[in-house]
Amino acid sequence: MVSNNYIPYGTQWIDDEDIKSVVSVLKSDWLTTGPKVAEFEKKFARYVNAKYAVAVSSGTAALHTASFAAGISKDDEAITTPMTFAASSNCVLYQNGIPVFADIDKKTYNIDPKEIEKKITNKTKVIIPVDYTGQPCDIDVINEIAEKNNLIVLEDASHSIGSKYKGKKIGGLSDLSIFSFHPVKHITTGEGGMITTNSKDMYGKLLLFRNHGIYKNSENLISSDEGDWFYEQQVLGYNYRLTDIQCVLGLSQLKKVDSFIKRRNEIVKKYNNAFEKVDEIITPSQLDYVESSWHLYVIQLDLDELKVNRKIIFDEFRKNNLGVQVHYIPVYFHPYYKQIGYKRGLCPNAEWLYKRIISLPLYPKMTDEDAEYVIDTVKKVIKKHSKR
Ligand SMILES: *Cc1c(COP(=O)(O)O)cnc(C)c1O
């Protein structure tokens, strides 16, 4: 049986209520820098239990802005995982810093705190852990390492809105947390991102960097206020603002985030039940003190049990209309990173994992029939290539 419907690995869910909200802003006086920005920030901060939130134009802009606030500058080192999207380490390069890759834990696929400690030097300034697939990194342990070494923790929470660590929501547990609203993520604004923090000082830096490095209010001016028109650019910032059109969509999506996460969990349960019985597949392993919001469902192939490699299996999934993906190619494998001096072999666990993983379709709009089709197809293809 071949499904006529291509099932992507992830996609947005936009309903009439979302569309109505966007139209209302299009008819209003404010398309950008208006009231919906502050409202989205306030509601988002409340949702993740952080004091402050700053909306920006993408998750990548959020990483860049947070890297500025964390104080990364020329030749500062920031430790991150290679098992992520390139943006998590590109942000360090934007600030002329040096990304340092620490290997992952082979069970959780998240950055291994012991590996972080090994990579700390007197140039280290920041740790950038990523909550891979939605499973929170071991943030208490990472915060402790940071405190001991006087480092800032910038958590890439692009996958983990709504995830919990020891009962607490991700977003208020590190110095800075960043989120993405790209359509494949839990909620979307088209493009968009958010940075959350509990520090007033960080909050000020985030606002400054988002808006060209410009101050308008007189208490922050260096020279004397020349009048109502006056402003000063004090650092080199960017225009990373998110429009009101996007923020109102974000507000509308945020109302549904818990139901989206609930649906993701239902599908994950179906997958786990089906694939735990398949010897050639290793299902995602979760720490018992975390709750993932499940951005991705990543299966690991047991290559010792299979006659073929990952590519053959992957291609056959695709041929059967499963929009599978691989998350991720270790960041330093990319030609750009090679060109600036990174070599293969740096993080053996991440490289080992990369050869074995496939992300299966997972998004809230998936029907039970879609999920059953994914399960049947995966089982059929695996059985065909099994050594058993
Ligand atoms: C999606 C993603 C980003 C980048 O977000 P954009 O909104 O696409 O710029 C960064 N890090 C991780 C881990 C991501 O998954």
PDB file of C-alpha atoms in Angstrom, residues 111-225:
ATOM      1  CA  ILE A 111      25.275  17.445  25.250  1.00  0.00           C
ATOM      2  CA  ASP A 112      27.134  15.478  27.958  1.00  0.00           C
ATOM      3  CA  PRO A 113      27.939  17.706  30.976  1.00  0.00           C
ATOM      4  CA  LYS A 114      31.169  15.740  31.595  1.00  0.00           C
ATOM      5  CA  GLU A 115      32.285  16.599  28.051  1.00  0.00           C
ATOM      6  CA  ILE A 116      31.454  20.281  28.676  1.00  0.00           C
ATOM      7  CA  GLU A 117      33.791  20.315  31.688  1.00  0.00           C
ATOM      8  CA  LYS A 118      36.616  18.833  29.613  1.00  0.00           C
ATOM      9  CA  LYS A 119      36.309  21.675  27.067  1.00  0.00           C
ATOM     10  CA  ILE A 120      36.425  24.603  29.503  1.00  0.00           C
ATOM     11  CA  THR A 121      39.454  26.912  29.115  1.00  0.00           C
ATOM     12  CA  ASN A 122      40.231  30.405  30.403  1.00  0.00           C
ATOM     13  CA  LYS A 123      38.641  31.741  27.208  1.00  0.00           C
ATOM     14  CA  THR A 124      35.281  30.007  27.751  1.00  0.00           C
ATOM     15  CA  LYS A 125      32.441  32.448  28.328  1.00  0.00           C
ATOM     16  CA  VAL A 126      29.189  30.695  27.451  1.00  0.00           C
ATOM     17  CA  ILE A 127      27.607  27.227  27.308  1.00  0.00           C
ATOM     18  CA  ILE A 128      24.958  26.721  24.595  1.00  0.00           C
ATOM     19  CA  PRO A 129      23.092  23.464  25.310  1.00  0.00           C
ATOM     20  CA  VAL A 130      20.283  22.407  22.961  1.00  0.00           C
ATOM     21  CA  ASP A 131      17.154  20.571  24.135  1.00  0.00           C
ATOM     22  CA  TYR A 132      17.416  18.081  21.277  1.00  0.00           C
ATOM     23  CA  THR A 133      14.011  16.835  19.971  1.00  0.00           C
ATOM     24  CA  GLY A 134      12.330  18.547  22.958  1.00  0.00           C
ATOM     25  CA  GLN A 135      14.017  16.573  25.726  1.00  0.00           C
ATOM     26  CA  PRO A 136      15.517  19.141  28.134  1.00  0.00           C
ATOM     27  CA  CYS A 137      19.275  18.949  28.602  1.00  0.00           C
ATOM     28  CA  ASP A 138      20.417  18.268  32.167  1.00  0.00           C
ATOM     29  CA  ILE A 139      20.120  21.948  33.039  1.00  0.00           C
ATOM     30  CA  ASP A 140      20.758  21.706  36.821  1.00  0.00           C
ATOM     31  CA  VAL A 141      24.109  20.032  36.187  1.00  0.00           C
ATOM     32  CA  ILE A 142      24.973  22.483  33.392  1.00  0.00           C
ATOM     33  CA  ASN A 143      24.007  25.502  35.534  1.00  0.00           C
ATOM     34  CA  GLU A 144      26.223  24.175  38.319  1.00  0.00           C
ATOM     35  CA  ILE A 145      29.197  23.855  35.939  1.00  0.00           C
ATOM     36  CA  ALA A 146      28.487  27.390  34.701  1.00  0.00           C
ATOM     37  CA  GLU A 147      28.333  28.814  38.198  1.00  0.00           C
ATOM     38  CA  LYS A 148      31.571  27.123  39.229  1.00  0.00           C
ATOM     39  CA  ASN A 149      33.372  28.511  36.169  1.00  0.00           C
ATOM     40  CA  ASN A 150      31.631  31.885  35.950  1.00  0.00           C
ATOM     41  CA  LEU A 151      29.931  31.133  32.619  1.00  0.00           C
ATOM     42  CA  ILE A 152      26.600  32.179  31.078  1.00  0.00           C
ATOM     43  CA  VAL A 153      24.127  29.493  29.968  1.00  0.00           C
ATOM     44  CA  LEU A 154      22.314  30.229  26.686  1.00  0.00           C
ATOM     45  CA  GLU A 155      19.826  27.421  26.179  1.00  0.00           C
ATOM     46  CA  ASP A 156      18.676  26.708  22.621  1.00  0.00           C
ATOM     47  CA  ALA A 157      15.089  25.728  23.384  1.00  0.00           C
ATOM     48  CA  SER A 158      13.926  25.780  19.741  1.00  0.00           C
ATOM     49  CA  HIS A 159      12.612  22.227  20.234  1.00  0.00           C
ATOM     50  CA  SER A 160      11.331  22.478  23.780  1.00  0.00           C
ATOM     51  CA  ILE A 161       8.566  25.021  24.268  1.00  0.00           C
ATOM     52  CA  GLY A 162       6.306  23.470  26.893  1.00  0.00           C
ATOM     53  CA  SER A 163       8.868  20.859  27.939  1.00  0.00           C
ATOM     54  CA  LYS A 164       9.488  20.430  31.650  1.00  0.00           C
ATOM     55  CA  TYR A 165      12.605  19.723  33.695  1.00  0.00           C
ATOM     56  CA  LYS A 166      11.922  18.406  37.204  1.00  0.00           C
ATOM     57  CA  GLY A 167       8.383  19.774  36.889  1.00  0.00           C
ATOM     58  CA  LYS A 168       9.437  23.253  35.725  1.00  0.00           C
ATOM     59  CA  LYS A 169       8.882  24.703  32.250  1.00  0.00           C
ATOM     60  CA  ILE A 170      11.865  25.314  29.998  1.00  0.00           C
ATOM     61  CA  GLY A 171      12.448  29.043  29.465  1.00  0.00           C
ATOM     62  CA  GLY A 172      13.145  30.321  32.954  1.00  0.00           C
ATOM     63  CA  LEU A 173      15.799  27.823  34.041  1.00  0.00           C
ATOM     64  CA  SER A 174      18.909  29.226  32.317  1.00  0.00           C
ATOM     65  CA  ASP A 175      20.404  32.728  31.993  1.00  0.00           C
ATOM     66  CA  LEU A 176      18.960  33.047  28.488  1.00  0.00           C
ATOM     67  CA  SER A 177      16.640  30.707  26.566  1.00  0.00           C
ATOM     68  CA  ILE A 178      15.758  31.033  22.906  1.00  0.00           C
ATOM     69  CA  PHE A 179      12.771  29.744  20.933  1.00  0.00           C
ATOM     70  CA  SER A 180      11.918  29.485  17.214  1.00  0.00           C
ATOM     71  CA  PHE A 181       8.555  29.969  15.521  1.00  0.00           C
ATOM     72  CA  HIS A 182       9.502  28.460  12.174  1.00  0.00           C
ATOM     73  CA  PRO A 183       6.539  26.476  10.743  1.00  0.00           C
ATOM     74  CA  VAL A 184       8.034  23.077  11.653  1.00  0.00           C
ATOM     75  CA  LYS A 185       8.308  24.066  15.330  1.00  0.00           C
ATOM     76  CA  HIS A 186       5.498  23.756  17.926  1.00  0.00           C
ATOM     77  CA  ILE A 187       3.905  27.141  17.195  1.00  0.00           C
ATOM     78  CA  THR A 188       4.576  29.438  14.277  1.00  0.00           C
ATOM     79  CA  THR A 189       4.669  33.082  13.228  1.00  0.00           C
ATOM     80  CA  GLY A 190       5.994  32.268   9.729  1.00  0.00           C
ATOM     81  CA  GLU A 191       9.491  33.281  10.748  1.00  0.00           C
ATOM     82  CA  GLY A 192      10.061  34.387  14.315  1.00  0.00           C
ATOM     83  CA  GLY A 193      11.795  33.803  17.599  1.00  0.00           C
ATOM     84  CA  MET A 194      11.813  34.696  21.296  1.00  0.00           C
ATOM     85  CA  ILE A 195      14.431  35.125  23.986  1.00  0.00           C
ATOM     86  CA  THR A 196      13.492  34.710  27.645  1.00  0.00           C
ATOM     87  CA  THR A 197      15.468  35.655  30.752  1.00  0.00           C
ATOM     88  CA  ASN A 198      14.991  36.449  34.427  1.00  0.00           C
ATOM     89  CA  SER A 199      17.732  39.103  34.387  1.00  0.00           C
ATOM     90  CA  LYS A 200      16.801  42.770  34.008  1.00  0.00           C
ATOM     91  CA  ASP A 201      20.312  43.550  32.832  1.00  0.00           C
ATOM     92  CA  MET A 202      20.143  40.913  30.067  1.00  0.00           C
ATOM     93  CA  TYR A 203      16.676  42.145  29.121  1.00  0.00           C
ATOM     94  CA  GLY A 204      18.020  45.659  28.498  1.00  0.00           C
ATOM     95  CA  LYS A 205      20.792  44.322  26.255  1.00  0.00           C
ATOM     96  CA  LEU A 206      18.354  42.204  24.252  1.00  0.00           C
ATOM     97  CA  LEU A 207      16.092  45.201  23.558  1.00  0.00           C
ATOM     98  CA  LEU A 208      19.072  47.328  22.533  1.00  0.00           C
ATOM     99  CA  PHE A 209      20.494  44.770  20.089  1.00  0.00           C
ATOM    100  CA  ARG A 210      17.089  44.085  18.497  1.00  0.00           C
ATOM    101  CA  ASN A 211      16.719  47.745  17.576  1.00  0.00           C
ATOM    102  CA  HIS A 212      20.024  48.818  15.913  1.00  0.00           C
ATOM    103  CA  GLY A 213      21.756  49.466  19.266  1.00  0.00           C
ATOM    104  CA  ILE A 214      19.664  52.592  19.640  1.00  0.00           C
ATOM    105  CA  TYR A 215      18.559  54.232  22.924  1.00  0.00           C
ATOM    106  CA  LYS A 216      15.711  56.747  22.945  1.00  0.00           C
ATOM    107  CA  ASN A 217      14.921  57.335  26.606  1.00  0.00           C
ATOM    108  CA  SER A 218      16.895  60.145  28.212  1.00  0.00           C
ATOM    109  CA  GLU A 219      18.223  58.199  31.234  1.00  0.00           C
ATOM    110  CA  ASN A 220      20.308  56.015  28.894  1.00  0.00           C
ATOM    111  CA  LEU A 221      21.738  58.772  26.693  1.00  0.00           C
ATOM    112  CA  ILE A 222      25.452  59.546  26.760  1.00  0.00           C
ATOM    113  CA  SER A 223      25.120  63.140  25.528  1.00  0.00           C
ATOM    114  CA  SER A 224      22.427  65.544  26.680  1.00  0.00           C
ATOM    115  CA  ASP A 225      18.920  65.145  25.311  1.00  0.00           C
TER     116      ASP A 225
END
